[in-house]
Short mmCIF file of C-alpha atoms and ligand atoms in Angstrom, two decimals:
data_model
loop_
_atom_site.label_atom_id
_atom_site.label_comp_id
_atom_site.label_asym_id
_atom_site.label_seq_id
_atom_site.Cartn_x
_atom_site.Cartn_y
_atom_site.Cartn_z
CA MET A 20 110.51 92.32 150.05
CA ALA A 21 110.34 95.28 147.66
CA GLU A 22 106.85 95.88 146.41
CA LYS A 23 106.52 95.92 142.58
CA VAL A 24 105.75 99.41 141.41
CA LEU A 25 102.85 99.43 139.01
CA PRO A 26 102.65 101.98 136.32
CA ARG A 27 100.43 104.99 137.22
CA GLU A 28 97.16 104.74 135.44
CA MET A 29 95.86 107.68 133.41
CA THR A 30 93.68 108.56 130.45
CA GLY A 31 95.38 110.51 127.63
CA ALA A 32 92.90 113.18 128.48
CA GLU A 33 94.08 113.45 132.10
CA LEU A 34 97.66 113.81 130.94
CA ALA A 35 96.67 116.46 128.47
CA SER A 36 94.79 118.40 131.07
CA MET A 37 97.61 118.11 133.63
CA LEU A 38 100.13 119.50 131.11
CA LYS A 39 97.55 121.91 129.58
CA SER A 40 98.54 120.20 126.40
CA SER A 41 96.94 119.89 123.02
CA ILE A 42 98.32 116.51 122.48
CA ASN A 43 95.88 113.87 121.57
CA PHE A 44 97.46 110.41 121.78
CA LYS A 45 95.87 107.66 119.54
CA SER A 46 95.16 104.10 120.42
CA LEU A 47 95.47 104.12 124.21
CA GLY A 48 94.39 101.33 126.47
CA GLY A 49 96.30 98.72 124.57
CA LEU A 50 96.90 95.27 126.06
CA ARG A 51 99.63 95.14 128.44
CA CYS A 52 102.72 93.00 127.95
CA GLU A 53 105.81 93.76 129.93
CA GLU A 54 107.86 91.48 127.82
CA LEU A 55 107.36 93.58 124.80
CA LYS A 56 108.33 96.84 126.43
CA LEU A 57 111.73 98.40 125.83
CA THR A 58 114.09 100.11 128.32
CA ASP A 59 115.06 103.88 127.99
CA ASP A 60 118.53 102.57 126.77
CA GLN A 61 116.89 100.45 123.99
CA MET A 62 114.82 103.51 123.00
CA GLN A 63 117.65 105.93 123.03
CA TRP A 64 118.64 105.80 119.37
CA TRP A 65 115.07 106.67 118.47
CA ARG A 66 114.77 109.50 120.99
CA ASP A 67 118.00 110.94 119.90
CA ALA A 68 116.92 110.71 116.27
CA LYS A 69 114.21 113.36 116.65
CA ILE A 70 113.40 113.58 112.80
CA GLY A 71 111.80 110.95 110.46
CA MET A 72 110.30 111.08 107.06
CA PHE A 73 107.07 109.23 106.32
CA VAL A 74 106.11 108.05 102.86
CA HIS A 75 102.50 107.26 101.71
CA TRP A 76 102.61 105.65 98.34
CA GLY A 77 100.37 103.02 96.58
CA LEU A 78 97.67 102.51 94.04
CA TYR A 79 95.76 105.50 95.60
CA SER A 80 98.57 107.59 94.31
CA ILE A 81 97.34 106.99 90.79
CA LEU A 82 94.00 108.49 91.52
CA GLY A 83 95.33 111.49 93.72
CA ARG A 84 92.06 111.79 95.88
CA GLY A 85 93.58 110.35 99.17
CA GLU A 86 94.68 106.90 100.38
CA TRP A 87 91.14 106.36 101.60
CA VAL A 88 89.72 106.88 98.05
CA ARG A 89 88.64 103.19 97.44
CA HIS A 90 86.49 103.23 100.55
CA ASN A 91 85.32 106.85 100.44
CA GLU A 92 84.06 106.59 96.89
CA GLN A 93 83.08 102.96 97.19
CA ILE A 94 85.06 102.07 94.01
CA PRO A 95 84.22 98.63 92.86
CA TRP A 96 86.63 95.96 93.54
CA ASP A 97 87.42 95.05 89.82
CA GLU A 98 87.94 98.73 88.94
CA TYR A 99 90.25 99.31 91.91
CA LYS A 100 92.24 96.06 91.32
CA ALA A 101 92.88 97.10 87.75
CA LEU A 102 94.91 100.00 88.98
CA ALA A 103 97.68 97.47 89.75
CA ASN A 104 98.12 97.03 85.83
CA GLU A 105 98.92 100.82 85.66
CA PHE A 106 101.23 100.85 88.66
CA ASN A 107 104.56 100.70 86.98
CA PRO A 108 106.90 103.57 87.58
CA LYS A 109 109.53 102.56 85.10
CA ASP A 110 111.99 105.32 85.67
CA PHE A 111 111.57 105.36 89.41
CA ASP A 112 114.78 104.96 91.55
CA ILE A 113 114.03 104.70 95.34
CA HIS A 114 117.17 106.81 96.04
CA GLU A 115 115.07 109.78 95.23
CA TRP A 116 113.25 109.19 98.58
CA THR A 117 116.30 108.30 100.63
CA ASP A 118 118.25 111.34 99.13
CA LEU A 119 115.56 113.56 100.03
CA ALA A 120 115.24 111.99 103.61
CA LYS A 121 118.87 112.87 104.14
CA GLU A 122 118.81 116.27 102.71
CA PHE A 123 115.69 116.88 105.01
CA GLY A 124 117.75 115.77 107.96
CA ALA A 125 115.74 112.57 108.83
CA LYS A 126 117.56 109.92 110.84
CA TYR A 127 114.89 107.39 110.13
CA MET A 128 112.07 106.74 107.59
CA VAL A 129 108.81 105.02 107.71
CA MET A 130 107.41 103.66 104.44
CA VAL A 131 103.77 102.62 103.95
CA THR A 132 104.15 98.92 102.76
CA ARG A 133 100.45 98.17 102.60
CA HIS A 134 97.62 100.53 103.46
CA HIS A 135 93.96 99.55 104.08
CA ASP A 136 93.30 98.95 100.38
CA GLY A 137 95.39 95.64 100.63
CA PHE A 138 97.95 96.34 97.90
CA ALA A 139 101.31 95.15 99.15
CA LEU A 140 104.52 96.82 97.87
CA TRP A 141 106.68 93.78 98.16
CA ASP A 142 106.95 90.20 97.18
CA SER A 143 104.39 88.91 99.53
CA PRO A 144 103.44 85.30 99.30
CA GLY A 145 100.96 85.92 102.18
CA SER A 146 99.02 88.49 100.23
CA TYR A 147 95.38 87.57 99.69
CA GLU A 148 94.73 86.95 95.98
CA HIS A 149 98.50 87.84 95.30
CA PHE A 150 97.60 91.63 95.32
CA THR A 151 101.19 92.87 95.25
CA SER A 152 103.49 95.07 93.18
CA TYR A 153 105.82 92.06 92.66
CA GLU A 154 103.04 90.10 90.97
CA THR A 155 101.56 92.95 88.90
CA ALA A 156 102.71 95.40 86.31
CA SER A 157 105.91 96.60 87.86
CA GLY A 158 107.30 93.17 89.05
CA ARG A 159 109.05 94.96 91.69
CA ASP A 160 109.73 94.60 95.54
CA PHE A 161 109.67 98.15 96.63
CA VAL A 162 110.29 97.12 100.24
CA LYS A 163 113.52 95.48 99.28
CA GLU A 164 114.47 98.50 97.23
CA TYR A 165 113.71 100.82 100.14
CA THR A 166 115.24 98.79 103.01
CA ASP A 167 118.57 98.51 101.11
CA ALA A 168 118.68 102.09 100.06
CA ALA A 169 117.81 103.35 103.51
CA ARG A 170 120.44 101.36 105.21
CA GLU A 171 122.92 102.22 102.59
CA ALA A 172 122.12 105.92 103.35
CA GLY A 173 122.55 105.38 107.07
CA LEU A 174 118.83 105.91 107.78
CA ARG A 175 116.99 103.62 110.29
CA VAL A 176 114.37 101.56 108.64
CA GLY A 177 110.70 101.84 109.62
CA LEU A 178 107.76 100.04 107.90
CA TYR A 179 104.10 101.06 108.26
CA TYR A 180 101.58 98.17 107.98
CA SER A 181 97.81 98.20 108.24
CA PRO A 182 96.44 94.88 109.81
CA MET A 183 93.00 95.60 108.41
CA ASP A 184 92.19 95.35 104.74
CA TRP A 185 88.90 96.56 103.15
CA ARG A 186 88.88 93.56 100.76
CA PHE A 187 87.56 91.36 103.40
CA PRO A 188 83.84 91.44 104.24
CA GLY A 189 84.87 89.97 107.55
CA TYR A 190 86.51 93.27 108.36
CA PHE A 191 83.12 95.01 108.14
CA HIS A 192 81.21 92.15 109.85
CA PRO A 193 83.76 90.30 111.94
CA GLU A 194 81.18 88.49 114.12
CA GLU A 195 78.86 87.43 111.29
CA LEU A 196 81.62 86.43 108.91
CA PRO A 197 84.42 84.87 111.14
CA GLU A 198 85.97 82.88 108.32
CA SER A 199 86.55 86.04 106.26
CA ALA A 200 87.78 87.95 109.37
CA ASN A 201 90.15 85.06 110.21
CA ALA A 202 91.49 84.95 106.75
CA MET A 203 92.31 88.69 107.13
CA LYS A 204 94.01 87.94 110.40
CA ALA A 205 96.11 85.07 108.81
CA GLN A 206 97.07 87.53 106.06
CA CYS A 207 98.24 90.03 108.73
CA TYR A 208 100.36 87.40 110.55
CA ALA A 209 101.90 86.13 107.49
CA GLN A 210 102.68 89.64 105.91
CA VAL A 211 104.05 90.95 109.23
CA GLU A 212 106.28 87.97 109.44
CA GLU A 213 107.57 88.52 105.91
CA LEU A 214 108.32 92.12 106.66
CA VAL A 215 110.32 91.46 109.75
CA SER A 216 112.05 88.44 108.60
CA LYS A 217 113.01 89.04 104.87
CA TYR A 218 114.51 92.56 104.88
CA GLY A 219 117.07 92.60 107.69
CA PRO A 220 116.42 94.15 110.94
CA ILE A 221 113.48 96.38 111.05
CA ASP A 222 114.01 99.33 113.41
CA ILE A 223 110.44 100.54 113.61
CA LEU A 224 107.11 98.79 112.98
CA TRP A 225 104.39 101.44 112.54
CA TYR A 226 100.90 99.85 112.66
CA ASP A 227 97.82 101.69 111.78
CA GLY A 228 94.33 100.35 111.41
CA ALA A 229 93.81 97.46 113.95
CA TRP A 230 90.21 98.36 114.51
CA LEU A 231 87.26 96.57 112.87
CA ALA A 232 84.35 97.83 110.89
CA HIS A 233 85.52 101.31 111.26
CA LYS A 234 84.26 101.21 114.81
CA GLY A 235 85.82 101.23 118.32
CA SER A 236 89.51 101.51 118.70
CA ASP A 237 92.50 99.35 118.05
CA THR A 238 92.18 97.92 121.47
CA THR A 239 88.48 96.85 121.44
CA SER A 240 89.41 94.74 118.37
CA ALA A 241 92.24 92.85 120.10
CA TRP A 242 90.01 89.86 120.53
CA LEU A 243 90.63 89.23 116.73
CA TRP A 244 94.06 90.43 116.25
CA GLU A 245 95.74 89.16 119.39
CA PRO A 246 98.37 91.88 119.12
CA VAL A 247 100.49 90.53 121.92
CA LYS A 248 100.89 87.16 120.00
CA LEU A 249 101.52 89.14 116.87
CA ASN A 250 104.24 91.20 118.25
CA LYS A 251 105.92 88.45 120.20
CA MET A 252 106.43 86.94 116.77
CA VAL A 253 108.04 90.21 115.67
CA ARG A 254 110.30 90.11 118.66
CA LYS A 255 111.43 86.66 117.68
CA TYR A 256 113.05 88.12 114.67
CA ASN A 257 114.31 91.29 116.13
CA PRO A 258 114.11 91.85 119.92
CA LEU A 259 114.66 95.62 119.52
CA THR A 260 112.06 96.79 116.86
CA ILE A 261 110.40 99.84 118.21
CA MET A 262 106.58 99.68 117.81
CA ASN A 263 103.67 102.17 118.03
CA PRO A 264 100.60 101.31 120.00
CA ARG A 265 98.34 101.01 117.06
CA SER A 266 98.20 97.21 116.84
CA GLY A 267 96.21 97.10 120.01
CA TRP A 268 99.20 96.34 122.23
CA GLU A 269 100.51 99.15 124.39
CA GLY A 270 103.48 99.88 122.28
CA ASN A 271 106.89 101.45 122.89
CA PHE A 272 105.95 105.10 122.07
CA TYR A 273 102.77 107.22 121.57
CA CYS A 274 101.35 108.87 118.46
CA ASP A 275 99.91 112.35 118.10
CA GLU A 276 98.48 112.45 114.49
CA GLY A 277 97.67 115.41 112.32
CA SER A 278 98.53 119.02 111.84
CA HIS A 279 97.23 120.60 114.98
CA GLU A 280 99.70 122.68 116.85
CA ILE A 281 101.40 121.35 119.98
CA GLU A 282 101.03 123.43 123.16
CA GLY A 283 101.34 122.78 126.83
CA GLY A 284 104.15 121.15 129.06
CA ILE A 285 106.90 118.58 128.37
CA ILE A 286 105.52 115.28 127.76
CA PRO A 287 107.00 112.54 130.07
CA VAL A 288 106.66 109.61 127.73
CA PRO A 289 108.27 108.77 124.30
CA TRP A 290 106.06 110.28 121.65
CA GLU A 291 106.03 111.11 118.01
CA LYS A 292 104.12 113.73 116.13
CA ASN A 293 103.21 112.39 112.63
CA MET A 294 101.80 114.87 110.08
CA CYS A 295 102.06 115.94 106.41
CA VAL A 296 104.30 118.57 104.93
CA CYS A 297 101.40 119.56 102.80
CA SER A 298 97.86 120.39 103.81
CA GLY A 299 97.02 117.12 105.49
CA THR A 300 93.80 116.52 103.51
CA SER A 301 95.41 113.35 102.29
CA TRP A 302 98.50 111.49 103.23
CA GLY A 303 98.83 110.08 99.69
CA TRP A 304 99.57 112.28 96.62
CA MET A 305 97.00 114.94 95.64
CA PRO A 306 97.56 117.35 92.74
CA ASN A 307 98.61 120.75 93.77
CA ASP A 308 98.43 119.90 97.48
CA PRO A 309 99.68 123.12 99.16
CA VAL A 310 102.98 122.80 101.06
CA SER A 311 102.97 124.22 104.52
CA ASP A 312 104.74 127.48 105.28
CA PHE A 313 108.44 127.20 106.40
CA ASP A 314 108.25 129.16 109.50
CA TRP A 315 105.15 127.45 110.63
CA LEU A 316 106.75 124.01 110.09
CA ILE A 317 109.92 125.08 112.02
CA HIS A 318 107.77 126.36 114.88
CA MET A 319 105.97 122.94 114.79
CA LEU A 320 109.25 121.07 114.97
CA VAL A 321 110.50 123.25 117.81
CA ASP A 322 107.33 122.81 119.67
CA VAL A 323 107.64 119.06 119.34
CA ILE A 324 111.18 118.76 120.43
CA CYS A 325 110.86 121.12 123.33
CA ARG A 326 108.16 118.86 124.50
CA ASP A 327 110.38 115.79 124.07
CA GLY A 328 108.80 114.37 121.10
CA ASN A 329 110.07 113.27 117.54
CA LEU A 330 108.65 114.56 114.32
CA LEU A 331 107.69 112.21 111.44
CA LEU A 332 106.93 114.27 108.53
CA ASN A 333 104.99 112.79 105.61
CA VAL A 334 105.44 113.15 101.97
CA GLY A 335 103.24 111.69 99.17
CA PRO A 336 105.05 110.74 95.93
CA ASP A 337 103.09 110.60 92.70
CA ARG A 338 102.11 107.52 90.71
CA ASN A 339 105.65 107.32 89.37
CA GLY A 340 107.23 107.49 92.87
CA HIS A 341 108.28 111.08 92.29
CA ILE A 342 108.04 113.65 95.09
CA PRO A 343 106.60 116.99 93.81
CA GLU A 344 109.20 119.73 93.46
CA PRO A 345 107.55 122.17 95.87
CA VAL A 346 107.55 119.44 98.51
CA LYS A 347 111.26 118.65 97.91
CA ALA A 348 112.13 122.33 98.14
CA ARG A 349 110.44 122.73 101.48
CA MET A 350 112.03 119.50 102.87
CA ARG A 351 115.43 120.65 101.79
CA GLU A 352 114.85 124.20 103.31
CA ILE A 353 114.03 122.50 106.55
CA GLY A 354 117.24 120.26 106.02
CA VAL A 355 119.39 123.41 105.66
CA TRP A 356 117.93 124.77 108.91
CA LEU A 357 118.59 121.52 110.70
CA LYS A 358 122.07 121.37 109.50
CA GLU A 359 122.80 124.84 110.83
CA ASN A 360 121.19 124.16 114.00
CA HIS A 361 121.88 120.32 114.40
CA GLU A 362 123.42 120.50 117.94
CA ALA A 363 120.19 122.09 119.35
CA VAL A 364 117.98 119.24 117.91
CA TYR A 365 119.67 115.76 117.62
CA GLY A 366 120.42 113.85 120.60
CA THR A 367 118.69 116.40 122.93
CA ARG A 368 115.69 116.00 125.26
CA GLY A 369 113.02 118.53 125.83
CA GLY A 370 113.67 120.88 128.84
CA PRO A 371 114.96 121.67 131.39
CA PHE A 372 112.69 124.75 131.22
CA GLU A 373 108.96 124.26 130.72
CA PRO A 374 107.95 125.70 127.41
CA VAL A 375 105.87 128.95 127.18
CA ASP A 376 103.37 128.53 124.20
CA LYS A 377 104.35 130.60 121.12
CA VAL A 378 107.13 132.14 123.15
CA PHE A 379 109.93 129.72 123.71
CA GLY A 380 111.00 126.27 124.79
CA SER A 381 114.23 124.46 125.53
CA THR A 382 116.18 121.40 124.81
CA TYR A 383 119.35 120.10 126.46
CA ARG A 384 122.20 117.59 126.33
CA GLU A 385 124.78 117.16 129.06
CA LYS A 386 126.29 120.73 129.78
CA GLU A 387 124.41 122.41 126.97
CA VAL A 388 120.95 123.95 127.07
CA TYR A 389 119.34 125.64 123.94
CA LEU A 390 116.61 128.13 124.28
CA HIS A 391 114.51 128.21 121.19
CA ILE A 392 112.97 131.56 121.27
CA MET A 393 110.07 132.17 118.85
CA ASP A 394 108.88 135.42 120.21
CA PRO A 395 111.92 137.49 121.34
CA GLU A 396 109.78 140.47 122.42
CA LYS A 397 107.54 138.32 124.73
CA PHE A 398 110.75 136.45 125.87
CA ALA A 399 112.31 139.77 127.16
CA GLY A 400 110.09 139.63 130.20
CA VAL A 401 110.76 136.02 130.99
CA THR A 402 112.60 134.79 134.02
CA LEU A 403 113.82 131.23 133.63
CA GLU A 404 113.36 128.81 136.39
CA PRO A 405 116.39 128.40 138.67
CA LEU A 406 118.95 125.71 137.71
CA THR A 407 121.31 123.98 140.25
CA GLN A 408 124.05 123.95 137.67
CA LYS A 409 126.13 127.28 137.18
CA ILE A 410 125.84 128.83 133.83
CA LEU A 411 129.35 129.62 132.47
CA SER A 412 128.33 131.23 129.28
CA CYS A 413 125.37 132.28 127.32
CA SER A 414 125.54 133.00 123.54
CA TYR A 415 123.76 133.68 120.38
CA LYS A 416 125.46 132.68 117.10
CA GLY A 417 128.64 132.48 118.94
CA GLU A 418 128.38 135.97 120.53
CA ALA A 419 128.38 136.24 124.24
CA LEU A 420 125.20 137.62 125.95
CA SER A 421 125.00 139.04 129.35
CA PHE A 422 122.84 137.24 131.89
CA THR A 423 122.16 137.02 135.63
CA GLN A 424 121.54 133.80 137.53
CA ASP A 425 120.55 133.63 141.18
CA ALA A 426 118.12 131.61 143.52
CA SER A 427 115.10 133.35 141.92
CA GLY A 428 116.00 132.31 138.42
CA ILE A 429 117.81 133.25 135.22
CA ARG A 430 117.50 136.49 133.17
CA LEU A 431 119.23 137.29 130.03
CA GLN A 432 119.64 140.07 127.67
CA LEU A 433 118.86 139.24 124.07
CA PRO A 434 120.74 141.18 121.35
CA GLU A 435 119.06 143.87 119.41
CA THR A 436 118.30 142.34 116.11
CA ASP A 437 115.62 142.71 113.62
CA THR A 438 115.88 138.99 112.73
CA LYS A 439 112.85 137.40 111.40
CA GLU A 440 114.18 133.98 111.94
CA PRO A 441 111.44 131.44 113.18
CA ASP A 442 113.68 130.25 115.99
CA MET A 443 116.43 132.36 117.74
CA ILE A 444 118.62 129.74 119.51
CA VAL A 445 120.49 130.84 122.50
CA LYS A 446 123.03 128.48 124.04
CA LEU A 447 123.75 128.16 127.71
CA THR A 448 126.87 126.32 128.82
CA LEU A 449 126.75 124.83 132.20
CA ASP A 450 129.49 123.79 134.64
CA ALA A 451 127.88 120.33 135.21
CA PRO A 452 125.68 118.14 133.06
CA ILE A 453 121.93 117.67 133.35
CA ALA A 454 121.05 114.02 133.40
CA PHE A 455 118.40 112.79 130.89
CA LYS A 456 115.01 112.36 132.64
CA LYS A 457 113.79 108.71 132.75
CA SER A 458 110.49 108.21 130.87
CA ALA A 459 107.52 108.14 133.19
CA ASP A 460 105.84 104.83 133.74
CA ILE A 461 102.30 105.49 132.82
CA TYR A 462 99.55 103.07 131.68
CA PHE A 463 97.15 104.90 129.61
CA THR A 464 93.79 103.26 130.16
CA GLY A 465 92.16 104.78 127.07
CA LYS A 466 88.87 105.14 129.01
CA GLY A 467 86.97 108.29 128.39
CA GLU A 468 88.96 109.38 125.39
C1 GLC B 513 95.32 108.58 109.33
C2 GLC B 513 94.82 108.32 107.98
C3 GLC B 513 95.58 107.12 107.27
C4 GLC B 513 97.06 107.46 107.44
C5 GLC B 513 97.43 107.71 108.90
C6 GLC B 513 98.89 108.13 109.06
O1 GLC B 513 94.97 107.71 110.29
O2 GLC B 513 93.39 108.02 108.01
O3 GLC B 513 95.24 107.06 106.08
O4 GLC B 513 97.74 106.38 106.84
O5 GLC B 513 96.67 108.83 109.34
O6 GLC B 513 99.17 108.27 110.38
#
């Protein structure tokens, strides 16, 4: 009888050290449940998509001091609650977001439907004390508007949801106040069920904040949330929803959060970098939040895709739902770049060559390999690892480049150009396809993170 092969156990830190990588996966060590996993085939659309747009918007967007403002400034409940009377973006049309997502080149979106402050952006009968946009000033169900508009635009639909909610004293003292903690849990189950049942098939469920009392991890709080039970309920409505690991269950992909640069080897599991297009001081709107540099963002995107990840880039609309012009301009600029270079990004996988930090990386699909060269000068001395496939041609912007290929590797001659482009893309065409690598079966223990 064939022995069942168990996933290899690792901590995220072990993987990072093996790959000399700067990745820092969140929420590892989640509960295991094979039934909730998805196959490589079921994950394929997401892996091919590569680029997503994240949107943080809520009552905190009125104050402009970050989505954690209520907690950080200990704003009294009555005062914070009253913001719902002001949350009424009369001239806001959600197509502003979906149009931008398209122009940016996103294939999917993730909208924050309810952050830790508890304010739900939809008609949520399960909301504790009816704290929703639908039952306050605006009278609108923004999740409905968003899911309709995103689908209409051909974008895959992702929803962010925070299980925890600062309004419950039981969040801060789950053991001393079990009734309150259980009421928060009941709200979570009811709201997640609403989100996955009322708005058509949800492609991505993006949890954040399944920890308790701002301590421990999502996993150490699984005794309260029972994430396997929660997510089995999700699967009842849509067996193919792709979920991140931040509910305390292992998840279908891993998250690297924040603006730190990505270095090291190709990562052998599905993963997503999520970060802000602005400074990252806050995910929600802040006045004059500086937009990151174009070349830096392209380098980030290239570093992520060459290491086989997706990029989920966040914008923070203002209180009226409008995305600041400088943010739009930058997203569109990236979109123009993506349109020009689409074949080297979408539907590719990272590899076959291991990247060299700050110098180059590669992506591939079937018989095409794309070298993403960020430092042509340093690349001049590089010999690429040998390939079993024969290279038929090598080109830059449609012009043939000379190259040599033998058992010791591949060398090519870059053209003399004084180009300042952030990513010089050289295309290799092979005589036979390279098969996509299967995802490695690793269980991240979360120990010692
Ligand atoms: C961080 C922030 C949180 C934000 C999340 C997005 O965890 O604290 O507010 O929603 O990142 O990934």
